[in-house]
XYZ file of C-alpha atoms in Angstrom:
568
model
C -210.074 21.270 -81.903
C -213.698 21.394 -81.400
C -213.789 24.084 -84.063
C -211.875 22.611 -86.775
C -214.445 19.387 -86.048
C -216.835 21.331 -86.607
C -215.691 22.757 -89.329
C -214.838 19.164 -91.037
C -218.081 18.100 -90.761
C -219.916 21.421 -92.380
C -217.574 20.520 -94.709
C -218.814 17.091 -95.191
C -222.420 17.661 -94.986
C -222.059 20.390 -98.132
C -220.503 18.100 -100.083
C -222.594 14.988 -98.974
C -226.167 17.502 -100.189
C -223.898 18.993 -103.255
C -223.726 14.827 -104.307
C -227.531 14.279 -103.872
C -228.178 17.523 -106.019
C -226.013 16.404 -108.657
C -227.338 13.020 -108.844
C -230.971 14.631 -108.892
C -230.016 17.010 -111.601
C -227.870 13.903 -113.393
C -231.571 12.353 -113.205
C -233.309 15.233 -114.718
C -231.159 15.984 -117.378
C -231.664 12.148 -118.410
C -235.154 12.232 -118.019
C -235.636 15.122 -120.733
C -232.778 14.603 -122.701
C -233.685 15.436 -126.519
C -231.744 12.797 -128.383
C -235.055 12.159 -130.723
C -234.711 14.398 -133.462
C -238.325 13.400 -134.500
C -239.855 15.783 -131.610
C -238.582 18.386 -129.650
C -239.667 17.423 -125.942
C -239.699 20.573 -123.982
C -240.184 20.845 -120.360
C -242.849 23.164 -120.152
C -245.129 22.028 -122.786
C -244.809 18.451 -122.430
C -243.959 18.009 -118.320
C -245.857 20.964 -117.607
C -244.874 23.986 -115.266
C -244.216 21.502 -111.874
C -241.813 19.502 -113.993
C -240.206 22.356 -115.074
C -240.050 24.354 -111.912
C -238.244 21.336 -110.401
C -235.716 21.386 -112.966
C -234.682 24.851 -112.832
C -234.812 24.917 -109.109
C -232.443 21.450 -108.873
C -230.188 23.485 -111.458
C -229.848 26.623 -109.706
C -229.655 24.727 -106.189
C -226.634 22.716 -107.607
C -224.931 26.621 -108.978
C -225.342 27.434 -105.348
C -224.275 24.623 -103.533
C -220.847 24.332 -106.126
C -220.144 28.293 -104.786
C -220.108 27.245 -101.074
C -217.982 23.666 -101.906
C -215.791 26.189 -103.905
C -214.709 28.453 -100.707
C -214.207 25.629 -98.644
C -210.073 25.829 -97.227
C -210.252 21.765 -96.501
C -209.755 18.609 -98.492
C -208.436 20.526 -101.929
C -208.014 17.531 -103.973
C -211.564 16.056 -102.713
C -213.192 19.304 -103.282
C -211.918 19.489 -106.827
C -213.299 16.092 -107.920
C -216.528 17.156 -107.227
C -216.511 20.096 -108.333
C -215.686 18.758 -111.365
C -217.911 16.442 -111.431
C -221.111 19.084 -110.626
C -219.559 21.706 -113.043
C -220.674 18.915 -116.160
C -223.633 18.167 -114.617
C -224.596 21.342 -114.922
C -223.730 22.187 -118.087
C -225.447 19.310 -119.174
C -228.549 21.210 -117.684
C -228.075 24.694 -118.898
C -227.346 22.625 -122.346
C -230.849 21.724 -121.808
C -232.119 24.890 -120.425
C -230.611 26.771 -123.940
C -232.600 23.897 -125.666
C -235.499 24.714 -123.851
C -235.377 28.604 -124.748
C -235.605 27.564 -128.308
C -238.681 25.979 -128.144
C -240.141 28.416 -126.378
C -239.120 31.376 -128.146
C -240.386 29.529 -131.412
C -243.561 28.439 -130.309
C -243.959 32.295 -129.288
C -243.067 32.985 -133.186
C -245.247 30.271 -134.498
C -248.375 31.848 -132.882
C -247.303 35.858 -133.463
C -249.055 37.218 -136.438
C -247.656 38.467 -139.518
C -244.969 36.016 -139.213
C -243.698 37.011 -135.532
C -241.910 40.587 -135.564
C -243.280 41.680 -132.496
C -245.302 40.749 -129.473
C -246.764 43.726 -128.010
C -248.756 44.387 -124.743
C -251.651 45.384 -126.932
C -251.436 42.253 -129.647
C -250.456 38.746 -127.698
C -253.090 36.701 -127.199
C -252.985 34.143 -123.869
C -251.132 31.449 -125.249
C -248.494 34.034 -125.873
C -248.854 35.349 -122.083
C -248.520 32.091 -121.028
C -245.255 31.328 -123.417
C -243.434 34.429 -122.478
C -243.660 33.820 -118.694
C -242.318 30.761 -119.510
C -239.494 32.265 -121.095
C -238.751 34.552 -118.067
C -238.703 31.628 -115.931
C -235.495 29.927 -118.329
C -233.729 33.095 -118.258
C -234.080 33.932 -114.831
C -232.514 30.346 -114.084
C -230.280 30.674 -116.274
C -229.244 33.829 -115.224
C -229.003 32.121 -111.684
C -227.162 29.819 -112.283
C -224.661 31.887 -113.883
C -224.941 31.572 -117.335
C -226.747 34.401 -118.598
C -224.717 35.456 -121.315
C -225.554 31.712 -123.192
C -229.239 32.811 -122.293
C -229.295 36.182 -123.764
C -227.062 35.396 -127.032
C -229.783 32.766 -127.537
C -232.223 35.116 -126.749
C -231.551 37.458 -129.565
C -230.095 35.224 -132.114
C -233.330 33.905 -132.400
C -235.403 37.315 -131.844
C -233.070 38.639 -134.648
C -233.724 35.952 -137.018
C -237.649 36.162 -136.194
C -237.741 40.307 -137.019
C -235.686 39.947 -139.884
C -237.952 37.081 -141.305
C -241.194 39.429 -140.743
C -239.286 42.626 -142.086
C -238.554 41.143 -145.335
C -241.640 39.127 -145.802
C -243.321 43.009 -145.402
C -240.525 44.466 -148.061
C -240.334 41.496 -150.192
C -236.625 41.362 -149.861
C -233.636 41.771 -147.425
C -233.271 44.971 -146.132
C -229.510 44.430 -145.328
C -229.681 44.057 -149.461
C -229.039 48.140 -149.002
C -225.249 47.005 -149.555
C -225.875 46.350 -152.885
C -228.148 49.811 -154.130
C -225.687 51.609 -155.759
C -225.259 49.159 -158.306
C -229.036 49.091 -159.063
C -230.775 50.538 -161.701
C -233.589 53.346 -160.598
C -236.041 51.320 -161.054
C -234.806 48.237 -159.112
C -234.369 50.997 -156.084
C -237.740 52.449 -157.166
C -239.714 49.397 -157.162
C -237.786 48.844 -153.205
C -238.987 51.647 -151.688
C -242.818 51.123 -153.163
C -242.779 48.501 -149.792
C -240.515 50.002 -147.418
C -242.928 53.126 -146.377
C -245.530 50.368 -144.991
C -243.199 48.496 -143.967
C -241.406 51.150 -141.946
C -243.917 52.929 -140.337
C -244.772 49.171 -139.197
C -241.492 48.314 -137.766
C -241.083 51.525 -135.791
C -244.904 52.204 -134.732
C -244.870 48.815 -133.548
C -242.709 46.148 -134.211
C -239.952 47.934 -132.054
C -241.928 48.977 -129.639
C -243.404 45.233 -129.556
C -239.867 44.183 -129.324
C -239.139 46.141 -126.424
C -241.951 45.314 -124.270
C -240.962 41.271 -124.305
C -237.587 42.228 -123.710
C -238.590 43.878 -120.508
C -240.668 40.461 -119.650
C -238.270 38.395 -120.393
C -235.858 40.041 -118.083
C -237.850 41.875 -115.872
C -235.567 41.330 -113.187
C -232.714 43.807 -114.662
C -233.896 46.883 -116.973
C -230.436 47.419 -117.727
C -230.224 43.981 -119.075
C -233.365 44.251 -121.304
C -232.229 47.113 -122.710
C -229.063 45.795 -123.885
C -230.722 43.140 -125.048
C -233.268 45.324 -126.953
C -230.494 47.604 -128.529
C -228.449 44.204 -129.895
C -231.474 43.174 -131.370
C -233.016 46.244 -132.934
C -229.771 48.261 -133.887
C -228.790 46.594 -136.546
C -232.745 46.635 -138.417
C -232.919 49.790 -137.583
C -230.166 50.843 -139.782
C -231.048 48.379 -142.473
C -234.449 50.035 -143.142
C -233.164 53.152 -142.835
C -230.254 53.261 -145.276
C -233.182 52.411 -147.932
C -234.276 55.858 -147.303
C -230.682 56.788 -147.481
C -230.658 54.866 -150.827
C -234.006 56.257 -152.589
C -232.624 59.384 -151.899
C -228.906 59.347 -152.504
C -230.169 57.680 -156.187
C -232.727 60.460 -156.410
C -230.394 63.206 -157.701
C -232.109 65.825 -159.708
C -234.093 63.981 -161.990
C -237.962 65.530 -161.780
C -239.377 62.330 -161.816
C -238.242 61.256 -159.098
C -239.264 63.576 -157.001
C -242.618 62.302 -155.769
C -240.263 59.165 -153.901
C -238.263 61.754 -151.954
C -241.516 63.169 -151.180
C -242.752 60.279 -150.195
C -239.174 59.385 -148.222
C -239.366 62.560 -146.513
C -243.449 62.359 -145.398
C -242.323 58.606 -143.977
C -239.851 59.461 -141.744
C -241.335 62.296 -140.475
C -243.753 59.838 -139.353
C -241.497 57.021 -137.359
C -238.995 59.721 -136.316
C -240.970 60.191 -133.219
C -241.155 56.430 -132.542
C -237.404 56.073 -133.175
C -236.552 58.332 -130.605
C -239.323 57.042 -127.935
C -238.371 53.451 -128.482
C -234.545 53.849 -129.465
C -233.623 57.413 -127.373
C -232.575 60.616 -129.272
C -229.430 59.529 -128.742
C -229.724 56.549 -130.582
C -227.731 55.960 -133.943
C -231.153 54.879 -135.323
C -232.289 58.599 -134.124
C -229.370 60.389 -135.434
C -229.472 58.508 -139.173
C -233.339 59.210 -139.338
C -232.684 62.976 -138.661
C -229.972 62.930 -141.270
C -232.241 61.165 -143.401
C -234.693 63.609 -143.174
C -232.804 66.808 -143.642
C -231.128 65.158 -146.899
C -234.907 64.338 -148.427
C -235.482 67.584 -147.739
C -232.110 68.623 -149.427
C -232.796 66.763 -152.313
C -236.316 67.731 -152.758
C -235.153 71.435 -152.875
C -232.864 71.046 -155.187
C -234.663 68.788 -157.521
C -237.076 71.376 -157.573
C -234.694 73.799 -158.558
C -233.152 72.016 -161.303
C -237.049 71.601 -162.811
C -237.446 75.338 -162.580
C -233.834 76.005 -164.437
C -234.715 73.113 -167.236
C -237.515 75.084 -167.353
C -236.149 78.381 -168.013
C -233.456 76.469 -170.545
C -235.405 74.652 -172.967
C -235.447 75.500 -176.172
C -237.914 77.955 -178.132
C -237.423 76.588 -181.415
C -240.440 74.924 -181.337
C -242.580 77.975 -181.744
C -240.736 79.339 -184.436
C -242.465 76.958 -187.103
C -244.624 78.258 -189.857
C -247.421 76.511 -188.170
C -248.386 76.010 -185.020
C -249.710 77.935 -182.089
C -251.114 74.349 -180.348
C -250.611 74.098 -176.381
C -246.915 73.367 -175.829
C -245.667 69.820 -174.586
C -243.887 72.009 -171.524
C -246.654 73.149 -170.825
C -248.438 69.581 -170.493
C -245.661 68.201 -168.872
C -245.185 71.315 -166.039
C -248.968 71.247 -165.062
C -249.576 67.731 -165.157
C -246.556 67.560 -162.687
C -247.765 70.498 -160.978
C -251.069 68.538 -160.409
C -249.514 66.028 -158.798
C -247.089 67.877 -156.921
C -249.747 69.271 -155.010
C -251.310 66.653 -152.978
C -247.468 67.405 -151.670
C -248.673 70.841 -150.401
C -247.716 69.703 -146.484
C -244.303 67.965 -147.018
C -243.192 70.427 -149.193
C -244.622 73.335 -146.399
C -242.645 71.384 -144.322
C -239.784 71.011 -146.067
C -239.401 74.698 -147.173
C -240.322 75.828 -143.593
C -236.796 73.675 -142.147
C -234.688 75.235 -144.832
C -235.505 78.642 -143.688
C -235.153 77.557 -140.622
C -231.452 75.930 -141.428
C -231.216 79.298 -142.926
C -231.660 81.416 -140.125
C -229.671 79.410 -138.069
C -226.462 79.271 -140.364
C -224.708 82.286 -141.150
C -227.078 84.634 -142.397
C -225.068 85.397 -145.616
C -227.560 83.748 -147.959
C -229.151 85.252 -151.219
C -232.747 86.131 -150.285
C -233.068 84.328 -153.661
C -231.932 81.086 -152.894
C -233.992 78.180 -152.535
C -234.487 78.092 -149.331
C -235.259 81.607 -148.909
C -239.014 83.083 -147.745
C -238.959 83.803 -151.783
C -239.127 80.166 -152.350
C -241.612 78.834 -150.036
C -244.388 78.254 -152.459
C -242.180 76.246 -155.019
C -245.604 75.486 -157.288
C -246.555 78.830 -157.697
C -243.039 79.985 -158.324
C -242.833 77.285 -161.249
C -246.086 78.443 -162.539
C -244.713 81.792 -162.735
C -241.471 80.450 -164.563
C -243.558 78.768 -167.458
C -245.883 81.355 -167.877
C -242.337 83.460 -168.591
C -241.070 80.868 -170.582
C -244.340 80.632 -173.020
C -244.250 84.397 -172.917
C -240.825 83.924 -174.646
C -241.716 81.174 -176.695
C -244.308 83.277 -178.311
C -242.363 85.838 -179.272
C -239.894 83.590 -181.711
C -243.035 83.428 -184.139
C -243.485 85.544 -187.208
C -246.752 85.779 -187.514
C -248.073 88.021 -185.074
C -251.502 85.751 -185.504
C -250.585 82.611 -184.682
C -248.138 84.297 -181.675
C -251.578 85.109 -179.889
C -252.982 81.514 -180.643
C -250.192 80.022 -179.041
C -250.604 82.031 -175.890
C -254.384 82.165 -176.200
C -253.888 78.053 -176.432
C -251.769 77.606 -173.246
C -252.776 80.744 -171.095
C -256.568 78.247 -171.270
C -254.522 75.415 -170.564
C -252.602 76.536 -167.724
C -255.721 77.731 -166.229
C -257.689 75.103 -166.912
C -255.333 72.447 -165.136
C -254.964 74.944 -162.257
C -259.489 75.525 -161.623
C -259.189 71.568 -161.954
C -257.392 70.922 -158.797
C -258.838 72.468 -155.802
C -255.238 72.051 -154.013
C -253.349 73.476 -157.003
C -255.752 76.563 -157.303
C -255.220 77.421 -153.435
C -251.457 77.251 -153.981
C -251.200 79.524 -156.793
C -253.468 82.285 -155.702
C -256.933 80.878 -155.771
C -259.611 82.361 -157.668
C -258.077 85.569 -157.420
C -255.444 84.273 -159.869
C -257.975 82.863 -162.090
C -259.917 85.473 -162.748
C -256.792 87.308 -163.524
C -255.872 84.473 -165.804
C -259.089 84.372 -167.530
C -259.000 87.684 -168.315
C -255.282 87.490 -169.878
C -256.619 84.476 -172.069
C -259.529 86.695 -173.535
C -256.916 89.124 -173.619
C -254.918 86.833 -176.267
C -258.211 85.360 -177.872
C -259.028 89.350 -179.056
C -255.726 90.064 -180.402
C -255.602 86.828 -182.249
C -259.124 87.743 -183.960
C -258.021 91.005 -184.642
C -254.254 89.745 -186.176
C -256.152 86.675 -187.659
C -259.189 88.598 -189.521
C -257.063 92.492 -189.856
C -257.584 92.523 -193.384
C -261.230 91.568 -193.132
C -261.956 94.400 -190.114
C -259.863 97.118 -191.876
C -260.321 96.449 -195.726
C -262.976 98.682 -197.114
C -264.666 97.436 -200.862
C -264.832 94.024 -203.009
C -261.494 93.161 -201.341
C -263.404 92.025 -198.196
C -264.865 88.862 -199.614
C -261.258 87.693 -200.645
C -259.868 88.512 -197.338
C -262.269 86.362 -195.926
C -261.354 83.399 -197.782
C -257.945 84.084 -197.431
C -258.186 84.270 -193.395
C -260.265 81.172 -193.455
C -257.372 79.122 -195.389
C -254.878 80.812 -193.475
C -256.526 79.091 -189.730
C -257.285 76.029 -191.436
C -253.623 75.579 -191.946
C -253.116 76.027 -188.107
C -253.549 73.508 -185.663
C -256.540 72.971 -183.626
C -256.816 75.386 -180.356
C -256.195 73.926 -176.924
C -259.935 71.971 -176.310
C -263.410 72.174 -177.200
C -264.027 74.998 -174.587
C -260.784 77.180 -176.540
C -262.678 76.268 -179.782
C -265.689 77.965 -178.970
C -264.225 81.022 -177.676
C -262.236 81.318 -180.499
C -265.036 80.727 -183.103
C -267.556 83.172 -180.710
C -264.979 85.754 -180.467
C -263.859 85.954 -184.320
C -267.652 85.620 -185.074
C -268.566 88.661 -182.862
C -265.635 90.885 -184.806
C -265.651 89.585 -188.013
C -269.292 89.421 -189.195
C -270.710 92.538 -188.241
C -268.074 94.344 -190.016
C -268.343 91.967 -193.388
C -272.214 92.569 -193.242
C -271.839 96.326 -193.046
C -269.627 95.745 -195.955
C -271.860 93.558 -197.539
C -274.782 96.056 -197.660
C -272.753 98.961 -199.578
C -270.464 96.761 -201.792
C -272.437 93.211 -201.943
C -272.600 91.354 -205.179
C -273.966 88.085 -206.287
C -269.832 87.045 -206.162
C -269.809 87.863 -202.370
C -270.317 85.604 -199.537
C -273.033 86.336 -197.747
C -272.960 87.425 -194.175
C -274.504 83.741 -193.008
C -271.742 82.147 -195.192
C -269.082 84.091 -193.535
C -270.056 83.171 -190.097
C -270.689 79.236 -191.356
C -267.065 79.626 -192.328
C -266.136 80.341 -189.118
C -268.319 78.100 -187.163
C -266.300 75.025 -189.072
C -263.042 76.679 -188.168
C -260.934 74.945 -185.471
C -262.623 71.725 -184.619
C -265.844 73.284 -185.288
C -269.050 71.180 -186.660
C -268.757 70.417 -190.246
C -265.345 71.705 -190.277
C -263.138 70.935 -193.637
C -259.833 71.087 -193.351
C -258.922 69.973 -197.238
C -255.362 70.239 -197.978
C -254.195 70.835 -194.652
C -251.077 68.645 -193.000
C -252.561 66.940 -190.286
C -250.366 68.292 -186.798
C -249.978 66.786 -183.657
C -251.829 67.981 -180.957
C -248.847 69.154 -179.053
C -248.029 71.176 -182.223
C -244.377 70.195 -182.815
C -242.793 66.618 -182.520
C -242.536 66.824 -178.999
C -238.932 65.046 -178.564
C -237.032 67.429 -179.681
C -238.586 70.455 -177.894
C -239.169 69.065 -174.335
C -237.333 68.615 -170.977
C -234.472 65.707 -170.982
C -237.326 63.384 -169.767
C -237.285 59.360 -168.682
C -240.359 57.798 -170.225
C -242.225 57.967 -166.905
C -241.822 61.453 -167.648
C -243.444 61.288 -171.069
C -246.680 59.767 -169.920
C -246.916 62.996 -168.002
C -246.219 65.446 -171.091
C -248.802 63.747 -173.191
C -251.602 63.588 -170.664
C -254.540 66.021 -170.707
């Protein structure tokens, strides 16, 4: 009997301290109940850190106290009641407690910079410090008290909302917006990506990581828990930014143009790769997209190269068949002033080339050696160089005349050259000045054979037919366009100079009448040929300076491409 007393009046005594803690949390939840919608009171801020302290600890007292009045055996009915009874009390103060949370997790985003998306050991300021601790405090309560999953599903609906508001004030748009980029145009996607490299390497250099850290202050007292809670917030980002990538690229297909933004794709997430998998695991779906990601730029990179080389080696050579001509070819403009670009690339595409003979090696060994990925290929520049240089080589031989044949090549061989000694990175890829002497000397090589096609009937003619070859040699150039530049132009005018009027004065002196030309007029003549000063061009049909209409004869180019084919 004396045990069951004693038992009766435990009994009472819990209940009798579970009534004062429910009246004291009744009182507290009263006291900072947030009825005004004119202010949001918060308990922390306003009552300070004792006010709030009391609060939690009357809260989490009153959790405890319902869990020893629960597995009580007496009074059933009585127990019940109160039970009851404390169960909406505190609701009523995790209701408040939730509330609480808010405000603190946006005062944290009001004073993060560049709109909130992180707060990072190395970045909060002590305000923030402060703010956070606060926040641990809630949850741990919260958690206490047996309603942690409320706390945490507030926890990242609002750290969700706050990185998604930074990531697309950084992009200019909604990344989740991805749904949507196969029915864009290329240059919607194009103009997309311009922000998403910045804003990339941000969000995985340091957003994440910044995510992660106040995710393990928040609930420092479970890792597990953080984590969780750091996956449910980042996951879904994480694959919104990264299916832009998947985007840019999957849009890219072969077009040349677009090249330089898989190029740019591919140098990106090389970049945040390694911060994916430090802040996300290699396990991560984030991790295993990326890597996909980046194997597919790659992918596409090689093959849009290889398309560029085969449109290369298909367009047409009608263009040099024309009467006229013998002017620097818009291919050739086009290739080199792409090739010029392509080469600040030099890394990525070492890079890229390096992985596919690496995929290579790794597969099953039954490749061409002359596929694209092949050792063959790994210096895709110089290998399109080469191409072009075969392809003008062709060109040339569609025209008639075997005069303006050498112009033509004379004209480009320069060019090519000349756009390769320009670029410091371009000359190292091709060969460096190894391959330019060697080009040089296959220009000359084309200037003397068109002086000696050009002027044949001047060098070889013996008599008073020399002064009538002349003229007829000057009339025939002035019908041809002007040679490649200024630099071409004296070459051309020194060279034919060097041949032509020796041999005329020689012929002068035995055969010279007052009809002839003299020797000084002959070499005026040629001084005013091709863009030379004084030069008269009378009756001749002004040509472009890519010698043919260039639409007809060039690559099937956008009119980004275009810029490219007329620039210098």
């Amino acid at each position: 009997m004396a045990l069951v007393a004693m038992a009766s009046s435990s009994s009472r005594s819990t209940s009798a301290m579970l009534e004062e803690t429910v009246a004291d949390v009744a009182a507290l939840v009263e006291k900072w109940r947030s009825d005004d919608g004119r202010r949001r009171f918060s308990l922390f801020l306003d009552g300070g850190v004792a006010e709030a302290g009391r609060f939690m600890s009357a809260a989490v007292e009153l959790h405890r106290g319902m869990l020893v009045l629960a597995s009580d055996v007496e009074d059933v009915q009585e127990r019940g009641e109160r039970l009851v009874r404390a169960q909406e009390v505190l609701e009523d103060a995790m209701r408040r407690l939730q509330f609480e949370l808010e405000i603190l997790l946006s005062a944290v985003r009001s004073n993060a910079d560049d709109g909130g998306a992180a707060i990072s050991g190395h970045e909060v300021d002590d305000d923030d410090v402060v703010v956070v601790g606060h926040i641990r405090l809630v949850a741990e309560a919260m958690m206490a008290a047996g309603y942690g999953m409320e706390c945490v599903t507030t926890f990242k609906s609002h750290r969700r909302a706050e990185f998604a508001g930074a990531v697309r004030h950084l992009l200019g748009y909604a990344p989740s917006q991805h749904a949507h980029f196969r029915k864009l145009t290329w240059d919607d996607v194009d103009g997309k990506v311009q922000s998403w490299h910045t804003t990339a390497g941000y969000a995985f250099n340091f957003a994440f990581s910044g995510e992660r850290v106040l995710c393990h202050r928040v609930f420092a007292a479970d890792a597990r828990v953080a984590d969780r809670v750091f996956e449910g917030i980042a996951s879904d980002h994480a694959a919104d930014l990264l299916a832009v990538a998947e985007a840019a690229v999957a849009r890219a297909r072969r077009a040349p143009e677009r090249l330089f933004h898989v190029l740019d794709v591919h140098t990106t997430l090389v970049e945040i790769l390694p911060a994916i998998v430090c802040v996300l695991g290699d396990k991560s779906e984030a991790a295993v997209r990326a890597t996909a990601a980046l194997r597919n730029a790659g992918e596409a990179a090689r093959g849009i190269l290889v398309s560029f080389e085969e449109a290369i080696q298909k367009a047409t050579s009608k263009a040099a068949a024309a009467a006229t001509g013998g002017a620097v070819h818009p291919l050739a403009r086009y290739v080199m002033n792409y090739l010029v670009l392509l080469a600040d690339y030099e890394d990525t595409l070492a890079r890229i080339y390096q992985h596919g003979r690496g995929t290579q090696a790794s597969g099953s060994g039954s490749a061409s050696p002359h596929s694209p990925s092949s050792s063959s290929s790994s210096n895709p520049i110089g290998r399109i160089v080469s191409v072009l240089l075969r392809k003008l080589d062709a060109m040339a031989g569609r025209y008639r005349s075997p005069a303006v044949r050498s112009l033509f090549m004379a004209n480009n061989m320069h060019y090519v050259g000349k756009k390769v000694r320009g670029s410091s990175k371009l000359e190292g890829i091709v060969g460096g000045e190894d391959w330019t002497v060697a080009q040089t000397a296959e220009t000359r090589r084309h200037v003397d054979a068109f002086v000696h096609a050009a002027w044949r009937d001047v060098l070889v003619v013996s008599g008073e037919d020399a002064d009538a070859a002349v003229r007829e040699a000057v009339a025939a150039q002035r019908r041809w366009v002007v040679v490649a530049d200024d630099e071409m132009g004296d070459a051309m005018r020194a060279a034919a100079a060097a041949a032509v009027v020796p041999a005329y004065r020689a012929l002068y002196r035995r055969h010279g009448t007052a009809a002839w030309m003299t020797p000084g007029d002959v070499k005026a003549m040629i001084g005013r040929l091709f863009g030379g000063p004084r030069s008269s061009v009378t009756g001749a049909r002004p040509v472009a300076a890519g010698g043919v209409t260039p639409r007809r004869h060039r690559l099937r180019l956008t009119s980004s491409s275009e810029k490219l084919a007329h620039k210098q």
